[in-house]
Amino acid sequence: MVTVNTFKENKGKKKMTMLTAYDYITAKNIDDAGIDSILVGDSLGMVMLGYPNTLAVTVDDMIHHGKAVVRGAKNAMVVVDMPFMSYQTSKEDAIKNAGRIVKETGCHAVKLEGAYIEEIKAIVNAGIPVVGHLGLTPQSVNNMGGYKVQGKSADAAKKLIEDCLKLEEAGCFAITLECVPRRIAAYITKKLHISTIGIGASNECDCQVLVWQDMTGYSDGPKAKFVKQFANLYEEEQKAFKQYKKEVESMEYPSTEHTYIMSDEDYREAIKDFE
Ligand code: KIV
């Protein structure tokens, strides 16, 4: 079973893997493949619920999907995102919502975006492991003016490094770095004693994370530079759906092998009173 200790032990020695999942069967498939960790990302707002961004996602949404993922994961560590406005408002809200997420889903850690140092300290003090998230933080999309690479200028990179150090000090066991230039991701990864989890932050990070719809070909939006499509399951599924429609319409399916058969005698007996 992967735990916070696995992240510590592998730091600087062995690269780790994380994928997002939002339902039981995908979590089970990811777990069966030996992926170290599963993130129930608030990206579910877009890829599962069809919202334009992550802002409308609620704590209840995260708990609903988190529960299903935890049931599917036997070995992988499950991290659940804290959604927009579930921790930004106060330390009390942060502890209350992190506590609900852990208690009601059975997940092993929470992740939150930004340098919410006091809120992170409070959650860690309550005994809940926290993954930070810096660089491109999708919950601040309106503030950033879109989804863009972060930490590119010297000043922005300096602030990013400072925030990473603060998050480590606050007690995070790992930090997700999203859309960060390689040199800065490498510098941060070397500087920190905790793990970095990269998404668009180069192979210098200790761990990589991708959204499963992106890496399996299900995403319908524009593809970010860092996304590699490892399979095209959308195409496979389209083939299956179209073949199903064709076979139903031609009565090829269901064929005898997919049909329950009754003896002539029982059939005659069953209908005789209605004839
Ligand atoms: O919500 C999410 O899926 C994430 C990943 C992009 C890291 O936060």
mmCIF file of C-alpha atoms and ligand atoms in Angstrom:
data_model
loop_
_atom_site.group_PDB
_atom_site.id
_atom_site.type_symbol
_atom_site.label_atom_id
_atom_site.label_comp_id
_atom_site.label_asym_id
_atom_site.label_seq_id
_atom_site.Cartn_x
_atom_site.Cartn_y
_atom_site.Cartn_z
ATOM 1 C CA MET A 1 0.000 0.000 0.000
ATOM 2 C CA VAL A 2 1.429 3.367 -1.049
ATOM 3 C CA THR A 3 1.565 5.923 1.790
ATOM 4 C CA VAL A 4 3.228 9.249 2.584
ATOM 5 C CA ASN A 5 6.280 7.181 3.571
ATOM 6 C CA THR A 6 6.542 5.767 0.037
ATOM 7 C CA PHE A 7 6.804 9.344 -1.270
ATOM 8 C CA LYS A 8 9.557 10.065 1.298
ATOM 9 C CA GLU A 9 11.477 6.848 0.547
ATOM 10 C CA ASN A 10 11.371 7.333 -3.237
ATOM 11 C CA LYS A 11 12.373 11.008 -3.217
ATOM 12 C CA GLY A 12 15.421 11.390 -5.488
ATOM 13 C CA LYS A 13 15.612 7.594 -5.999
ATOM 14 C CA LYS A 14 12.589 6.317 -7.916
ATOM 15 C CA LYS A 15 10.092 8.213 -10.065
ATOM 16 C CA MET A 16 6.478 7.804 -9.012
ATOM 17 C CA THR A 17 3.187 7.900 -10.938
ATOM 18 C CA MET A 18 -0.225 9.401 -10.301
ATOM 19 C CA LEU A 19 -3.332 9.537 -12.513
ATOM 20 C CA THR A 20 -6.704 11.117 -11.920
ATOM 21 C CA ALA A 21 -9.844 9.003 -11.551
ATOM 22 C CA TYR A 22 -13.390 9.853 -10.567
ATOM 23 C CA ASP A 23 -15.175 6.475 -10.520
ATOM 24 C CA TYR A 24 -14.798 2.916 -9.220
ATOM 25 C CA ILE A 25 -13.902 1.058 -12.426
ATOM 26 C CA THR A 26 -11.245 3.520 -13.599
ATOM 27 C CA ALA A 27 -9.712 3.585 -10.128
ATOM 28 C CA LYS A 28 -9.600 -0.221 -10.173
ATOM 29 C CA ASN A 29 -7.940 -0.274 -13.624
ATOM 30 C CA ILE A 30 -5.368 2.301 -12.553
ATOM 31 C CA ASP A 31 -4.692 0.396 -9.342
ATOM 32 C CA ASP A 32 -4.398 -2.929 -11.240
ATOM 33 C CA ALA A 33 -1.737 -1.309 -13.472
ATOM 34 C CA GLY A 34 0.393 -0.535 -10.422
ATOM 35 C CA ILE A 35 0.107 3.272 -10.582
ATOM 36 C CA ASP A 36 1.269 4.603 -7.206
ATOM 37 C CA SER A 37 -1.381 7.165 -6.501
ATOM 38 C CA ILE A 38 -4.829 8.300 -7.681
ATOM 39 C CA LEU A 39 -5.945 11.907 -7.614
ATOM 40 C CA VAL A 40 -9.655 12.624 -7.462
ATOM 41 C CA GLY A 41 -9.074 16.003 -9.072
ATOM 42 C CA ASP A 42 -11.567 18.833 -9.118
ATOM 43 C CA SER A 43 -10.921 18.598 -12.874
ATOM 44 C CA LEU A 44 -13.963 16.323 -12.538
ATOM 45 C CA GLY A 45 -15.931 19.550 -12.972
ATOM 46 C CA MET A 46 -14.865 19.585 -16.613
ATOM 47 C CA VAL A 47 -14.223 15.966 -17.551
ATOM 48 C CA MET A 48 -17.105 14.340 -15.632
ATOM 49 C CA LEU A 49 -19.702 17.079 -15.116
ATOM 50 C CA GLY A 50 -19.205 19.179 -18.263
ATOM 51 C CA TYR A 51 -18.571 22.545 -16.570
ATOM 52 C CA PRO A 52 -16.288 25.066 -18.338
ATOM 53 C CA ASN A 53 -13.850 25.118 -15.362
ATOM 54 C CA THR A 54 -13.409 23.778 -11.813
ATOM 55 C CA LEU A 55 -15.103 26.635 -9.953
ATOM 56 C CA ALA A 56 -18.595 25.145 -9.552
ATOM 57 C CA VAL A 57 -17.368 21.881 -8.004
ATOM 58 C CA THR A 58 -18.593 21.325 -4.430
ATOM 59 C CA VAL A 59 -17.305 19.374 -1.435
ATOM 60 C CA ASP A 60 -20.277 17.017 -1.915
ATOM 61 C CA ASP A 61 -19.209 16.378 -5.548
ATOM 62 C CA MET A 62 -15.681 15.533 -4.367
ATOM 63 C CA ILE A 63 -17.014 13.210 -1.667
ATOM 64 C CA HIS A 64 -19.383 11.436 -4.072
ATOM 65 C CA HIS A 65 -16.586 10.674 -6.573
ATOM 66 C CA GLY A 66 -13.915 10.179 -3.879
ATOM 67 C CA LYS A 67 -15.920 7.370 -2.239
ATOM 68 C CA ALA A 68 -16.175 5.474 -5.533
ATOM 69 C CA VAL A 69 -12.441 5.822 -6.211
ATOM 70 C CA VAL A 70 -11.468 4.647 -2.722
ATOM 71 C CA ARG A 71 -13.605 1.505 -3.247
ATOM 72 C CA GLY A 72 -11.631 0.751 -6.428
ATOM 73 C CA ALA A 73 -8.110 1.401 -5.109
ATOM 74 C CA LYS A 74 -6.481 -1.384 -3.129
ATOM 75 C CA ASN A 75 -2.815 -0.350 -3.277
ATOM 76 C CA ALA A 76 -2.684 3.188 -4.657
ATOM 77 C CA MET A 77 -2.735 6.179 -2.339
ATOM 78 C CA VAL A 78 -5.900 8.214 -2.935
ATOM 79 C CA VAL A 79 -5.678 12.013 -2.784
ATOM 80 C CA VAL A 80 -8.864 14.106 -3.060
ATOM 81 C CA ASP A 81 -8.874 17.746 -4.174
ATOM 82 C CA MET A 82 -10.408 20.395 -1.956
ATOM 83 C CA PRO A 83 -12.683 22.408 -4.282
ATOM 84 C CA PHE A 84 -12.889 26.190 -4.751
ATOM 85 C CA MET A 85 -13.974 28.064 -1.593
ATOM 86 C CA SER A 86 -13.753 25.016 0.671
ATOM 87 C CA TYR A 87 -10.505 26.238 2.321
ATOM 88 C CA GLN A 88 -9.866 29.805 1.104
ATOM 89 C CA THR A 89 -12.430 31.265 3.531
ATOM 90 C CA SER A 90 -10.890 30.357 6.941
ATOM 91 C CA LYS A 91 -8.771 27.837 8.834
ATOM 92 C CA GLU A 92 -11.976 26.514 10.419
ATOM 93 C CA ASP A 93 -13.600 25.864 7.018
ATOM 94 C CA ALA A 94 -10.374 24.264 5.794
ATOM 95 C CA ILE A 95 -10.214 21.779 8.701
ATOM 96 C CA LYS A 96 -13.951 21.094 8.610
ATOM 97 C CA ASN A 97 -13.998 20.368 4.864
ATOM 98 C CA ALA A 98 -10.722 18.400 4.814
ATOM 99 C CA GLY A 99 -12.092 16.357 7.730
ATOM 100 C CA ARG A 100 -15.378 15.671 5.930
ATOM 101 C CA ILE A 101 -13.527 14.600 2.780
ATOM 102 C CA VAL A 102 -11.275 12.161 4.673
ATOM 103 C CA LYS A 103 -14.021 10.816 6.976
ATOM 104 C CA GLU A 104 -16.660 10.343 4.280
ATOM 105 C CA THR A 105 -14.473 9.024 1.428
ATOM 106 C CA GLY A 106 -11.767 7.118 3.296
ATOM 107 C CA CYS A 107 -9.087 8.827 1.161
ATOM 108 C CA HIS A 108 -5.534 9.177 2.426
ATOM 109 C CA ALA A 109 -4.757 12.846 1.761
ATOM 110 C CA VAL A 110 -6.190 16.088 0.413
ATOM 111 C CA LYS A 111 -4.758 18.525 -2.136
ATOM 112 C CA LEU A 112 -5.313 22.260 -2.242
ATOM 113 C CA GLU A 113 -4.154 25.074 -4.504
ATOM 114 C CA GLY A 114 -2.109 28.126 -3.559
ATOM 115 C CA ALA A 115 -0.006 29.332 -0.624
ATOM 116 C CA TYR A 116 -2.723 28.998 2.048
ATOM 117 C CA ILE A 117 -0.092 28.469 4.715
ATOM 118 C CA GLU A 118 -2.225 28.795 7.869
ATOM 119 C CA GLU A 119 -4.964 26.604 6.389
ATOM 120 C CA ILE A 120 -2.406 23.932 5.389
ATOM 121 C CA LYS A 121 -0.833 23.994 8.867
ATOM 122 C CA ALA A 122 -4.261 23.590 10.468
ATOM 123 C CA ILE A 123 -5.172 20.595 8.276
ATOM 124 C CA VAL A 124 -1.780 18.933 8.841
ATOM 125 C CA ASN A 125 -2.105 19.529 12.611
ATOM 126 C CA ALA A 126 -5.453 17.752 12.472
ATOM 127 C CA GLY A 127 -3.576 14.679 11.199
ATOM 128 C CA ILE A 128 -4.493 14.908 7.523
ATOM 129 C CA PRO A 129 -1.672 14.649 4.943
ATOM 130 C CA VAL A 130 -1.706 17.558 2.465
ATOM 131 C CA VAL A 131 -0.448 17.859 -1.121
ATOM 132 C CA GLY A 132 0.112 21.485 -2.173
ATOM 133 C CA HIS A 133 -0.500 22.736 -5.714
ATOM 134 C CA LEU A 134 1.437 25.672 -7.201
ATOM 135 C CA GLY A 135 2.257 27.096 -10.637
ATOM 136 C CA LEU A 136 -0.875 26.987 -12.746
ATOM 137 C CA THR A 137 -3.688 26.751 -10.210
ATOM 138 C CA PRO A 138 -6.939 26.238 -12.172
ATOM 139 C CA GLN A 139 -9.168 27.565 -9.360
ATOM 140 C CA SER A 140 -7.555 31.005 -10.015
ATOM 141 C CA VAL A 141 -8.228 30.877 -13.772
ATOM 142 C CA ASN A 142 -10.021 34.225 -13.734
ATOM 143 C CA ASN A 143 -7.115 35.853 -11.902
ATOM 144 C CA MET A 144 -4.496 34.358 -14.237
ATOM 145 C CA GLY A 145 -6.446 35.350 -17.366
ATOM 146 C CA GLY A 146 -6.435 31.780 -18.716
ATOM 147 C CA TYR A 147 -4.435 28.562 -18.454
ATOM 148 C CA LYS A 148 -0.807 29.648 -18.996
ATOM 149 C CA VAL A 149 2.711 28.583 -18.074
ATOM 150 C CA GLN A 150 3.644 30.033 -14.680
ATOM 151 C CA GLY A 151 6.973 31.080 -13.139
ATOM 152 C CA LYS A 152 8.540 32.105 -16.452
ATOM 153 C CA SER A 153 9.897 35.507 -15.418
ATOM 154 C CA ALA A 154 12.624 35.775 -12.761
ATOM 155 C CA ASP A 155 10.206 37.454 -10.314
ATOM 156 C CA ALA A 156 7.450 34.891 -10.848
ATOM 157 C CA ALA A 157 9.936 32.022 -10.484
ATOM 158 C CA LYS A 158 11.356 33.543 -7.274
ATOM 159 C CA LYS A 159 7.844 33.806 -5.804
ATOM 160 C CA LEU A 160 7.134 30.195 -6.828
ATOM 161 C CA ILE A 161 10.310 28.960 -5.105
ATOM 162 C CA GLU A 162 9.466 30.971 -1.972
ATOM 163 C CA ASP A 163 5.931 29.553 -1.901
ATOM 164 C CA CYS A 164 7.230 25.982 -2.319
ATOM 165 C CA LEU A 165 9.531 26.468 0.675
ATOM 166 C CA LYS A 166 6.613 27.846 2.696
ATOM 167 C CA LEU A 167 4.428 24.867 1.774
ATOM 168 C CA GLU A 168 7.174 22.454 2.811
ATOM 169 C CA GLU A 169 7.561 24.314 6.100
ATOM 170 C CA ALA A 170 3.769 24.242 6.621
ATOM 171 C CA GLY A 171 3.853 20.429 6.473
ATOM 172 C CA CYS A 172 2.858 19.390 2.934
ATOM 173 C CA PHE A 173 4.270 15.945 2.075
ATOM 174 C CA ALA A 174 4.286 16.756 -1.667
ATOM 175 C CA ILE A 175 3.647 19.672 -4.008
ATOM 176 C CA THR A 176 2.013 19.504 -7.426
ATOM 177 C CA LEU A 177 3.787 21.813 -9.889
ATOM 178 C CA GLU A 178 1.586 22.603 -12.879
ATOM 179 C CA CYS A 179 2.895 24.259 -16.067
ATOM 180 C CA VAL A 180 6.293 25.315 -14.738
ATOM 181 C CA PRO A 181 9.513 25.619 -16.826
ATOM 182 C CA ARG A 182 11.881 22.656 -16.528
ATOM 183 C CA ARG A 183 14.760 24.600 -14.921
ATOM 184 C CA ILE A 184 12.560 25.929 -12.146
ATOM 185 C CA ALA A 185 10.897 22.537 -11.575
ATOM 186 C CA ALA A 186 14.387 20.971 -11.376
ATOM 187 C CA TYR A 187 15.608 23.615 -8.951
ATOM 188 C CA ILE A 188 12.551 23.235 -6.694
ATOM 189 C CA THR A 189 12.746 19.427 -6.793
ATOM 190 C CA LYS A 190 16.405 19.527 -5.666
ATOM 191 C CA LYS A 191 15.807 22.219 -3.062
ATOM 192 C CA LEU A 192 12.845 20.515 -1.351
ATOM 193 C CA HIS A 193 12.986 17.499 0.938
ATOM 194 C CA ILE A 194 9.415 16.621 -0.040
ATOM 195 C CA SER A 195 8.261 15.254 -3.414
ATOM 196 C CA THR A 196 7.259 17.317 -6.409
ATOM 197 C CA ILE A 197 4.415 16.008 -8.578
ATOM 198 C CA GLY A 198 4.721 17.431 -12.069
ATOM 199 C CA ILE A 199 2.067 18.115 -14.670
ATOM 200 C CA GLY A 200 3.651 20.150 -17.435
ATOM 201 C CA ALA A 201 6.698 20.580 -15.218
ATOM 202 C CA SER A 202 9.192 18.198 -16.930
ATOM 203 C CA ASN A 203 10.657 14.824 -15.998
ATOM 204 C CA GLU A 204 12.732 16.505 -13.267
ATOM 205 C CA CYS A 205 9.841 16.131 -10.823
ATOM 206 C CA ASP A 206 9.730 13.204 -8.395
ATOM 207 C CA CYS A 207 6.302 12.078 -9.586
ATOM 208 C CA GLN A 208 4.125 12.711 -12.675
ATOM 209 C CA VAL A 209 0.368 13.205 -12.817
ATOM 210 C CA LEU A 210 -2.008 13.317 -15.798
ATOM 211 C CA VAL A 211 -5.758 13.544 -16.184
ATOM 212 C CA TRP A 212 -6.834 10.081 -17.437
ATOM 213 C CA GLN A 213 -9.197 11.467 -20.103
ATOM 214 C CA ASP A 214 -6.263 13.440 -21.544
ATOM 215 C CA MET A 215 -3.887 10.486 -21.681
ATOM 216 C CA THR A 216 -6.462 8.020 -23.036
ATOM 217 C CA GLY A 217 -7.895 10.243 -25.771
ATOM 218 C CA TYR A 218 -11.260 11.194 -24.266
ATOM 219 C CA SER A 219 -10.722 14.958 -23.931
ATOM 220 C CA ASP A 220 -12.684 17.097 -26.332
ATOM 221 C CA GLY A 221 -11.020 20.487 -25.620
ATOM 222 C CA PRO A 222 -7.698 21.877 -26.840
ATOM 223 C CA LYS A 223 -4.737 19.721 -25.787
ATOM 224 C CA ALA A 224 -2.087 21.297 -23.532
ATOM 225 C CA LYS A 225 1.559 21.024 -24.694
ATOM 226 C CA PHE A 226 2.429 18.656 -21.841
ATOM 227 C CA VAL A 227 -0.302 16.090 -22.604
ATOM 228 C CA LYS A 228 0.801 12.833 -24.210
ATOM 229 C CA GLN A 229 -2.000 10.593 -25.452
ATOM 230 C CA PHE A 230 -0.994 7.019 -24.567
ATOM 231 C CA ALA A 231 -4.093 5.421 -26.140
ATOM 232 C CA ASN A 232 -7.201 6.386 -28.080
ATOM 233 C CA LEU A 233 -10.003 4.814 -26.082
ATOM 234 C CA TYR A 234 -12.499 7.312 -27.510
ATOM 235 C CA GLU A 235 -11.950 5.822 -30.957
ATOM 236 C CA GLU A 236 -12.204 2.263 -29.614
ATOM 237 C CA GLU A 237 -15.449 3.125 -27.850
ATOM 238 C CA GLN A 238 -16.871 4.835 -30.946
ATOM 239 C CA LYS A 239 -16.155 1.653 -32.931
ATOM 240 C CA ALA A 240 -17.950 -0.445 -30.303
ATOM 241 C CA PHE A 241 -20.983 1.878 -30.076
ATOM 242 C CA LYS A 242 -21.405 2.024 -33.866
ATOM 243 C CA GLN A 243 -21.026 -1.746 -34.252
ATOM 244 C CA TYR A 244 -23.638 -2.282 -31.494
ATOM 245 C CA LYS A 245 -26.118 0.036 -33.276
ATOM 246 C CA LYS A 246 -25.504 -1.734 -36.593
ATOM 247 C CA GLU A 247 -25.966 -5.230 -35.125
ATOM 248 C CA VAL A 248 -29.137 -4.305 -33.204
ATOM 249 C CA GLU A 249 -30.678 -2.745 -36.277
ATOM 250 C CA SER A 250 -29.856 -5.816 -38.407
ATOM 251 C CA MET A 251 -30.926 -8.226 -35.568
ATOM 252 C CA GLU A 252 -27.465 -9.818 -35.650
ATOM 253 C CA TYR A 253 -27.345 -8.982 -31.932
ATOM 254 C CA PRO A 254 -28.576 -10.483 -29.629
ATOM 255 C CA SER A 255 -27.814 -13.804 -31.368
ATOM 256 C CA THR A 256 -28.705 -17.277 -30.017
ATOM 257 C CA GLU A 257 -25.589 -17.388 -27.851
ATOM 258 C CA HIS A 258 -26.791 -14.244 -25.993
ATOM 259 C CA THR A 259 -30.395 -15.481 -25.661
ATOM 260 C CA TYR A 260 -32.124 -17.578 -22.958
ATOM 261 C CA ILE A 261 -33.954 -20.624 -24.362
ATOM 262 C CA MET A 262 -37.082 -22.395 -22.972
ATOM 263 C CA SER A 263 -38.296 -25.912 -23.798
ATOM 264 C CA ASP A 264 -41.308 -26.292 -26.140
ATOM 265 C CA GLU A 265 -43.238 -28.083 -23.391
ATOM 266 C CA ASP A 266 -42.783 -25.305 -20.787
ATOM 267 C CA TYR A 267 -43.573 -22.678 -23.385
ATOM 268 C CA ARG A 268 -46.845 -24.364 -24.383
ATOM 269 C CA GLU A 269 -47.798 -24.753 -20.714
ATOM 270 C CA ALA A 270 -46.999 -21.081 -19.939
ATOM 271 C CA ILE A 271 -49.183 -19.603 -22.711
ATOM 272 C CA LYS A 272 -52.034 -22.104 -22.881
ATOM 273 C CA ASP A 273 -54.443 -20.134 -20.613
ATOM 274 C CA PHE A 274 -54.043 -17.004 -22.733
ATOM 275 C CA GLU A 275 -54.702 -18.552 -26.143
HETATM 276 O O1 KIV B 1 -7.821 18.587 -10.700
HETATM 277 C C1 KIV B 1 -6.875 17.976 -11.221
HETATM 278 O O2 KIV B 1 -7.032 17.026 -11.995
HETATM 279 C C2 KIV B 1 -5.532 18.415 -10.881
HETATM 280 C C3 KIV B 1 -4.417 17.918 -11.749
HETATM 281 C C4 KIV B 1 -4.437 18.657 -13.012
HETATM 282 C C5 KIV B 1 -3.117 17.996 -11.049
HETATM 283 O O3 KIV B 1 -5.359 19.171 -9.982
#
